Short mmCIF file of C-alpha atoms in Angstrom, two decimals:
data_model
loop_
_atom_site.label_atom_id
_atom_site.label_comp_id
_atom_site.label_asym_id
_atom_site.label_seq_id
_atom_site.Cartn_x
_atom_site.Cartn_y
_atom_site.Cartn_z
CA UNK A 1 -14.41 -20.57 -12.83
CA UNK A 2 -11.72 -18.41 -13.38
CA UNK A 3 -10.69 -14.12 -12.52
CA UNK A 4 -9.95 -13.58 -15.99
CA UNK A 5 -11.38 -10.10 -15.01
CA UNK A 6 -8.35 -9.61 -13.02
CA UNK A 7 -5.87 -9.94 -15.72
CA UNK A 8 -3.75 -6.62 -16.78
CA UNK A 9 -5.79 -4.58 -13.97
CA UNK A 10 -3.03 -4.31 -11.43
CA UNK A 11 -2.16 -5.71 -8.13
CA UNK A 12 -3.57 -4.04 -5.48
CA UNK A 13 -7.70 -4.34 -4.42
CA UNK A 14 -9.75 -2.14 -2.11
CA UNK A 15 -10.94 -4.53 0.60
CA UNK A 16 -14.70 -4.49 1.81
CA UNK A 17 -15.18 -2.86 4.80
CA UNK A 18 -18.08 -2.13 6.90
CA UNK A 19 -19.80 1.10 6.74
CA UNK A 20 -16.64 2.49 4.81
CA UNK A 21 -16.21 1.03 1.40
CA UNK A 22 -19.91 2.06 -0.02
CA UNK A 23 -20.42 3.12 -3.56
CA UNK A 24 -18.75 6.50 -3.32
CA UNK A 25 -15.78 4.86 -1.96
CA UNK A 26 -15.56 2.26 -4.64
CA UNK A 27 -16.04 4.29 -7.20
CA UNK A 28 -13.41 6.79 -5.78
CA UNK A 29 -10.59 3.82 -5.13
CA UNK A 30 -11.13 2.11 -8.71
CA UNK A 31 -10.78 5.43 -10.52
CA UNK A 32 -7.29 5.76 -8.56
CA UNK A 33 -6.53 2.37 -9.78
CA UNK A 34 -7.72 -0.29 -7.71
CA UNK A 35 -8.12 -3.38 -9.83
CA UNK A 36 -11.29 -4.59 -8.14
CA UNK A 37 -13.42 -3.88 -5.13
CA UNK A 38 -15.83 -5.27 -3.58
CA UNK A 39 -18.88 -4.42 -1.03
CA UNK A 40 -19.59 -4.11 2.51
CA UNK A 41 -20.66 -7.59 3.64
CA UNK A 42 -24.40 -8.34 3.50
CA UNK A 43 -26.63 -10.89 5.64
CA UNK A 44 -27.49 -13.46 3.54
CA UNK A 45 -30.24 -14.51 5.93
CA UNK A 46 -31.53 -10.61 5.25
CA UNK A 47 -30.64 -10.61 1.32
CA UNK A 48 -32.64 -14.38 1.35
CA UNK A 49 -35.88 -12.73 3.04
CA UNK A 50 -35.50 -9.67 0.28
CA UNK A 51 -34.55 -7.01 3.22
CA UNK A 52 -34.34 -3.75 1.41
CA UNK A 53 -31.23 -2.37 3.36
CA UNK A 54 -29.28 -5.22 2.14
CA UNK A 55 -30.06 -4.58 -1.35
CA UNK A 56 -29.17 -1.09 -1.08
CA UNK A 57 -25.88 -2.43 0.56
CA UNK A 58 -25.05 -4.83 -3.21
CA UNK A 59 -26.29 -1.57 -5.78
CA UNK A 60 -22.73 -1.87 -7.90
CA UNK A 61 -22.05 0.67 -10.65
CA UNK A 62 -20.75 0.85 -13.57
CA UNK A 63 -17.38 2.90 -12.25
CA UNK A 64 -16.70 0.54 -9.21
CA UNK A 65 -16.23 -2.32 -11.10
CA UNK A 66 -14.98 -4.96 -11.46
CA UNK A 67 -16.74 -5.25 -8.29
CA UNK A 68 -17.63 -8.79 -5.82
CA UNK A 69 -20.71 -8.84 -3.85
CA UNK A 70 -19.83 -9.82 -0.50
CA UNK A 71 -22.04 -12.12 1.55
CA UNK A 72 -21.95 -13.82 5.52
CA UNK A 73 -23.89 -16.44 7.26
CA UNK A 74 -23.57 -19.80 8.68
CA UNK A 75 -26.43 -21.60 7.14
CA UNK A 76 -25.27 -23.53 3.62
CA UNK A 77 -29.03 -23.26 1.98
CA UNK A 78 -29.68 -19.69 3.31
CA UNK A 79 -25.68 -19.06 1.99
CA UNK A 80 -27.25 -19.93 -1.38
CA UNK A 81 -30.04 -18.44 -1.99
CA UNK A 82 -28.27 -15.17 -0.90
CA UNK A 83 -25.46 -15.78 -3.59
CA UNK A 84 -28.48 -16.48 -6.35
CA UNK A 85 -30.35 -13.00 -5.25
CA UNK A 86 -26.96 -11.12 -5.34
CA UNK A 87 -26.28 -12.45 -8.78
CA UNK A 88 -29.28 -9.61 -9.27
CA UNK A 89 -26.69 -7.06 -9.14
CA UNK A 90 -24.60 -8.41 -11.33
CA UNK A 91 -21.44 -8.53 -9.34
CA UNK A 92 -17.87 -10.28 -11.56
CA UNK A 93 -18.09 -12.53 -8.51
CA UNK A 94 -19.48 -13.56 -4.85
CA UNK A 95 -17.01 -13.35 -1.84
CA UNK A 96 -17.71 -15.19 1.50
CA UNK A 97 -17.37 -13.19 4.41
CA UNK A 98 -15.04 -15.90 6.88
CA UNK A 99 -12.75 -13.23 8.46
CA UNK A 100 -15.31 -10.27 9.83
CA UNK A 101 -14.05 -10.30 13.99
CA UNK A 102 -16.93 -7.95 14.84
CA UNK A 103 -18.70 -9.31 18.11
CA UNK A 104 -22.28 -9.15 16.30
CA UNK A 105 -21.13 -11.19 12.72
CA UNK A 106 -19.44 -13.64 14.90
CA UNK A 107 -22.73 -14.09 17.47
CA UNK A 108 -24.66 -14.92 14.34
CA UNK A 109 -22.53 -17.37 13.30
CA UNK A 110 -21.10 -16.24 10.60
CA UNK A 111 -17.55 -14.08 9.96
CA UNK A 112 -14.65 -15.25 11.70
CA UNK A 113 -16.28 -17.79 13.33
CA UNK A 114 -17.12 -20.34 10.35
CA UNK A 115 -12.50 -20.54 11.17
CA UNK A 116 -13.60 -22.99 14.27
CA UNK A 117 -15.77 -24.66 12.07
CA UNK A 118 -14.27 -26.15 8.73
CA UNK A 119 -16.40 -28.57 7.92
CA UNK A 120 -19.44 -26.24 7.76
CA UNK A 121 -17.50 -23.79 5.99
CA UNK A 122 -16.21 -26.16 3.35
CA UNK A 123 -19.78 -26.97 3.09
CA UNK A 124 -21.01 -23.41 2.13
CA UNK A 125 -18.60 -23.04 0.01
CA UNK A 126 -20.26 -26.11 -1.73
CA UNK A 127 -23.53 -24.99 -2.16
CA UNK A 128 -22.20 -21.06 -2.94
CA UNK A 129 -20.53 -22.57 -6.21
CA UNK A 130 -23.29 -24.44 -7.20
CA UNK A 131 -25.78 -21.69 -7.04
CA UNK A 132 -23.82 -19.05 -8.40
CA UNK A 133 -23.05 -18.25 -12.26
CA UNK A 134 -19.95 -16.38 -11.15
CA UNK A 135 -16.84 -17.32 -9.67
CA UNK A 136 -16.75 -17.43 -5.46
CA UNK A 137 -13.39 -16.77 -3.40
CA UNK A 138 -13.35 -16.74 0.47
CA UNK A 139 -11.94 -14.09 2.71
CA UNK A 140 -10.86 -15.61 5.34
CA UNK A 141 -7.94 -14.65 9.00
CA UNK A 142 -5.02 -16.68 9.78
CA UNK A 143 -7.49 -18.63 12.25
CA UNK A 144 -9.44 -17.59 15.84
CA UNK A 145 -6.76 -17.30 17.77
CA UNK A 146 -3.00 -18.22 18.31
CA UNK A 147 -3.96 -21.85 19.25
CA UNK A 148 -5.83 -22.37 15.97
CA UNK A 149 -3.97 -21.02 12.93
CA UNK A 150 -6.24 -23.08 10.39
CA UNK A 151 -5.75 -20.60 7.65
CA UNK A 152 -4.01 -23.66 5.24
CA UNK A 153 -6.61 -26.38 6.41
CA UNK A 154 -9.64 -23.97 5.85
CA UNK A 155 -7.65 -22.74 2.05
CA UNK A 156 -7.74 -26.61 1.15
CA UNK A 157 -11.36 -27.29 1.96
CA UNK A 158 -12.33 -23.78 0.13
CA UNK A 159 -9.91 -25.19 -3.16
CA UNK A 160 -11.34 -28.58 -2.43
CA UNK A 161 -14.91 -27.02 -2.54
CA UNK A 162 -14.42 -24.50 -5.04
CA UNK A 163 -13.81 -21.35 -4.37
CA UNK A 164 -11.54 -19.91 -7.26
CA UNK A 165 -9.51 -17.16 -5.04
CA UNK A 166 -8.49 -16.87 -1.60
CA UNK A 167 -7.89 -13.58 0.63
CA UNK A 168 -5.99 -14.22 3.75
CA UNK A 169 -5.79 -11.50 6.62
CA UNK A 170 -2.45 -12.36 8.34
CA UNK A 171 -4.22 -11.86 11.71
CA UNK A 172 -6.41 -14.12 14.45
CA UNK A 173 -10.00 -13.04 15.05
CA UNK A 174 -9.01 -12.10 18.19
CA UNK A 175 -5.76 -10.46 17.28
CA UNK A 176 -8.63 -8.07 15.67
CA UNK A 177 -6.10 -5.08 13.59
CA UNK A 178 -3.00 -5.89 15.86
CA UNK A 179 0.09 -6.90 16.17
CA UNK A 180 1.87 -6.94 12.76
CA UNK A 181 0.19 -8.99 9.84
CA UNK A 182 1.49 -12.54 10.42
CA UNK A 183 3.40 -12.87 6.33
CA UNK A 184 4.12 -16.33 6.90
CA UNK A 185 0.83 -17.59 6.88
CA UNK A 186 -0.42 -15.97 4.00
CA UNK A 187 3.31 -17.62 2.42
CA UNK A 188 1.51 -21.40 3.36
CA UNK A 189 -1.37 -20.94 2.08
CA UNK A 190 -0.15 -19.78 -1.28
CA UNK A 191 2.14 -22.91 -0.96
CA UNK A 192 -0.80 -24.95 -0.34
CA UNK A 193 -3.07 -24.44 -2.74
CA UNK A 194 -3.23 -23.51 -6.64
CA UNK A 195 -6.01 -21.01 -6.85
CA UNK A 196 -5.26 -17.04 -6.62
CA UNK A 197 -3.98 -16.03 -3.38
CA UNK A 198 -4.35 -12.41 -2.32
CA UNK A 199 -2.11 -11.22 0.73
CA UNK A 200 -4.26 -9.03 3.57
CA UNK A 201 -3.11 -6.66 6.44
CA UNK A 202 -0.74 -3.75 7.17
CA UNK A 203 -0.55 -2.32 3.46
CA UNK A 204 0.08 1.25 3.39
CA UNK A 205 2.30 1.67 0.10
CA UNK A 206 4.59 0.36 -2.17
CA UNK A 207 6.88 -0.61 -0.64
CA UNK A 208 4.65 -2.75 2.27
CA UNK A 209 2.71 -4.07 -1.19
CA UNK A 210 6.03 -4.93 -2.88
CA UNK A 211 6.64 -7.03 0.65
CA UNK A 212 4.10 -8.53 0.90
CA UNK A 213 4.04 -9.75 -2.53
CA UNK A 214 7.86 -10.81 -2.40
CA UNK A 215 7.45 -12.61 0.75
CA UNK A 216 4.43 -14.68 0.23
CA UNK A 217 4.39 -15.50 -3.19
CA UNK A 218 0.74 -13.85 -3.29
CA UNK A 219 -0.82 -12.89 -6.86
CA UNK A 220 -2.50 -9.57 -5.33
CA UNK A 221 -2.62 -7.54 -2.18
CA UNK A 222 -5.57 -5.64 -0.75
CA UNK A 223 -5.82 -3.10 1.59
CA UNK A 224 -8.29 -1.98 4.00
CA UNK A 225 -7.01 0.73 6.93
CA UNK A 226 -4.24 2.08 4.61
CA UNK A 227 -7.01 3.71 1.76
CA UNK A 228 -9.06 5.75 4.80
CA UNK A 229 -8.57 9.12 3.73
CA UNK A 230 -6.19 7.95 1.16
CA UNK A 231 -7.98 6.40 -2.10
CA UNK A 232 -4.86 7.27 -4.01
CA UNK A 233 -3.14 4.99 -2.23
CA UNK A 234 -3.43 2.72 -5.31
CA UNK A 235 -1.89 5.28 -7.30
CA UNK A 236 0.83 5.16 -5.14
CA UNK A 237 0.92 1.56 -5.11
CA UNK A 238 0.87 0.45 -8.55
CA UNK A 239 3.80 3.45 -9.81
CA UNK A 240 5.85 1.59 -6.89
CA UNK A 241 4.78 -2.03 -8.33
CA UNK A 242 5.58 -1.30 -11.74
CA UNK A 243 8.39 1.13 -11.92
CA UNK A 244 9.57 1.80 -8.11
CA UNK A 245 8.50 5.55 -8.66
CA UNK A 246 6.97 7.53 -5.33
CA UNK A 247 4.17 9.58 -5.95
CA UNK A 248 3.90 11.70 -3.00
CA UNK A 249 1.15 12.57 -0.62
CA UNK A 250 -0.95 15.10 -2.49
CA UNK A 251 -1.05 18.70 -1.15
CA UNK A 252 -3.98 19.93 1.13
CA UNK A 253 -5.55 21.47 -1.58
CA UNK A 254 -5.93 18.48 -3.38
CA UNK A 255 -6.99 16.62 -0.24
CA UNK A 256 -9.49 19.04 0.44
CA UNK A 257 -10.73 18.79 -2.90
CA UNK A 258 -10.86 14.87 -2.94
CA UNK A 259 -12.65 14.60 0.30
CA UNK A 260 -15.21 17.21 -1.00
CA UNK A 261 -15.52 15.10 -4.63
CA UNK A 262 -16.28 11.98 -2.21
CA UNK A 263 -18.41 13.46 0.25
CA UNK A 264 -20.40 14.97 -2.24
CA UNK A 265 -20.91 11.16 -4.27
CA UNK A 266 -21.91 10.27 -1.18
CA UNK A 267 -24.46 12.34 -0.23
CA UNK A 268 -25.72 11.65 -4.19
CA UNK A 269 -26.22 8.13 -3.72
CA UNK A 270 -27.36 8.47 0.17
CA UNK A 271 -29.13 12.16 0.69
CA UNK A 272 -27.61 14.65 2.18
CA UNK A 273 -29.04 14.00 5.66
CA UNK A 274 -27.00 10.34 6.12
CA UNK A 275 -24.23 11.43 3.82
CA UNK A 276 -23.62 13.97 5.79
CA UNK A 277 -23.31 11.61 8.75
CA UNK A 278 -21.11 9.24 7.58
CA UNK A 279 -19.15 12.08 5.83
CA UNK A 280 -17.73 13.04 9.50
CA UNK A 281 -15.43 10.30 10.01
CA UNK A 282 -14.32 10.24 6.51
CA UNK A 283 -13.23 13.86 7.04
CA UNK A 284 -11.45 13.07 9.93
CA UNK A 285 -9.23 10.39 8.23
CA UNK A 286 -8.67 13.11 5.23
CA UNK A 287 -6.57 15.36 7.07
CA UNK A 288 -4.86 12.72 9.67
CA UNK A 289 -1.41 13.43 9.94
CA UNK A 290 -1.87 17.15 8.81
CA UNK A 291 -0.65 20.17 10.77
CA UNK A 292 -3.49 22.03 12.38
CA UNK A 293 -5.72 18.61 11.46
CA UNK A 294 -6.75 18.40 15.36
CA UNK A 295 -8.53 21.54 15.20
CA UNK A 296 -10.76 20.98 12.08
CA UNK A 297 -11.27 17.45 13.00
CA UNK A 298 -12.98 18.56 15.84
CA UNK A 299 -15.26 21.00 13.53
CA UNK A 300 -15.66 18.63 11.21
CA UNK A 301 -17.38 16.12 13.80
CA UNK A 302 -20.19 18.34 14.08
CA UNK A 303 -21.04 19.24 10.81
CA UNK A 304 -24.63 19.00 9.31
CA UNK A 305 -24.15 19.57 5.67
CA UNK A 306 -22.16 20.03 2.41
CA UNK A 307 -22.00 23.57 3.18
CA UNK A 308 -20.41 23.21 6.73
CA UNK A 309 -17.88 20.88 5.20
CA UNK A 310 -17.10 22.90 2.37
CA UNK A 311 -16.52 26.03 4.88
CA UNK A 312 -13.87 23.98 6.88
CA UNK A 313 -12.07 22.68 3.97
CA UNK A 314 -11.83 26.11 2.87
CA UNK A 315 -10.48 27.38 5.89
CA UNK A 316 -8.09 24.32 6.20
CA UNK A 317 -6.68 25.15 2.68
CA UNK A 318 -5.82 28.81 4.56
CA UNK A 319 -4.32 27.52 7.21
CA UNK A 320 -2.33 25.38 5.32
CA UNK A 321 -1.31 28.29 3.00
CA UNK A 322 -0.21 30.14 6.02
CA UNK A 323 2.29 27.43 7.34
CA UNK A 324 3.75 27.29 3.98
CA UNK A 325 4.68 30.92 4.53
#
């Protein structure tokens, strides 16, 4: 099956992360230009036994699209069934979760684990493809740790089993978010197979995209870290791509007003109550890097609802005025 989808959208996709890239943030990074996203990984042992939190987790709208429903496990049936319930949803594709380092993924079996384990992941990728009525890529690390860089073996089984894209995270499970993304391995597995390869780790602008990109010989790059507070980072991104123009880091006021536009999606989809919750750390990564930012960080960890945050964006926006001056 093929990412036709993909074609003329751009180069740069919002990868799924955990308890981060929900609806609101979807939506939010597609409308700045990111040409696909895709959700927070989902048990497909819980999706399989109909859990209602994981169904919550693959709700895909309309303005977050084209959007992949991303799903982990260890068990080829179970791997299955999950990809045929998540069809429900209606995602442009299904995305197997072989990177995920977390301690918890990795104790069920699934994540980066499945790396020490190609066989068994070639084999899920079997049974994914044949159950689903969309195409299925694999996201996948440069292997578990520096003694097993299986990134091109594990590509070739996923081709070989097929998966119709591959995203590579230049790092070990173990490596976790550090050192530096390791290019070169990304480079072999786009060398090594024919299927779409898109290049994973330390992408922050244009000019890291660009890299990336130029160095690998990958057909898209996705970033993860680099869009936390910062979902017009594929703004940025795609003016550099396409005509080596910067577009600046907006203004506080606009930041302000962007975090408030999110936080407030959020709390649509999730109540005010959890929104509200998860709205803290977002804030935080909104004004990182800010003068004063240390101050209403602080505040803005303790905040119990729109009205709180509104306040301290309001007063940031001041503050900000004032240094101007």
């Amino acid at each position: 099956m093929s990412l036709d989808f993909l074609q003329g959208n751009g180069k740069v996709a919002l990868a799924p992360m955990a308890g981060v890239a929900d609806r609101a943030f979807r939506e939010l990074c597609v409308n700045y230009g990111a040409c696909y996203s895709v959700t927070e990984m989902v048990s497909a042992k819980g999706l399989s036994l109909d859990d209602k939190k994981s169904k919550e987790l693959l709700t895909i709208t309309d303005p977050e699209r084209p959007c992949g429903a991303q799903i982990f496990g260890n068990d080829p049936k179970i791997m299955a069934i999950a990809a045929e319930k998540a069809l429900e949803f209606k995602p442009q594709f299904i995305d197997i979760n072989m990177g995920c380092p977390a301690p918890k993924v990795a104790a069920s079996g699934g994540g980066a684990l499945l790396m020490k384990s190609p066989e068994l992941a070639e084999q899920i990728v079997k049974e994914v493809v044949k159950a689903s009525a969309v195409p299925v890529t694999v996201k996948m690390r440069s292997g578990w740790d520096d003694n097993t860089i299986n990134a091109v073996e594990l590509a070739k089984r996923c081709e070989q089993a097929g998966a119709s894209a591959l995203t590579v995270h230049g790092r070990t499970k173990v490596q976790m978010y550090s050192p530096p993304v390791n290019i070169d391995i990304i480079r072999d597995v786009k060398r090594a197979v024919k299927v779409p390869v898109i290049g994973n780790g330390d992408i922050t602008d244009g000019r890291s995209a660009a890299k990336m990109l130029e160095e690998t010989g990958c057909d898209l790059v996705m970033v993860g870290r680099g869009a936390l507070g910062r979902p017009w980072v594929f703004q940025q991104i795609n003016a550099w791509l396409t005509h080596e123009r910067i577009i600046p880091e907006p203004p506080v006021i606009e930041r302000m007003l962007i975090m408030l536009k999110h936080i407030e999606k959020l709390c649509e989809y999730k109540g005010e109550r959890v929104g509200i919750r998860e709205a803290r750390k977002h804030a935080a990564w909104y004004t990182k890097g800010l003068r004063g930012a240390a101050e209403y960080r602080a505040k803005m960890s303790s905040i119990e609802s729109m009205d709180d945050l509104k306040y301290i964006a309001g007063e940031f926006i001041e503050l900000s005025k004032k240094n101007e001056n």
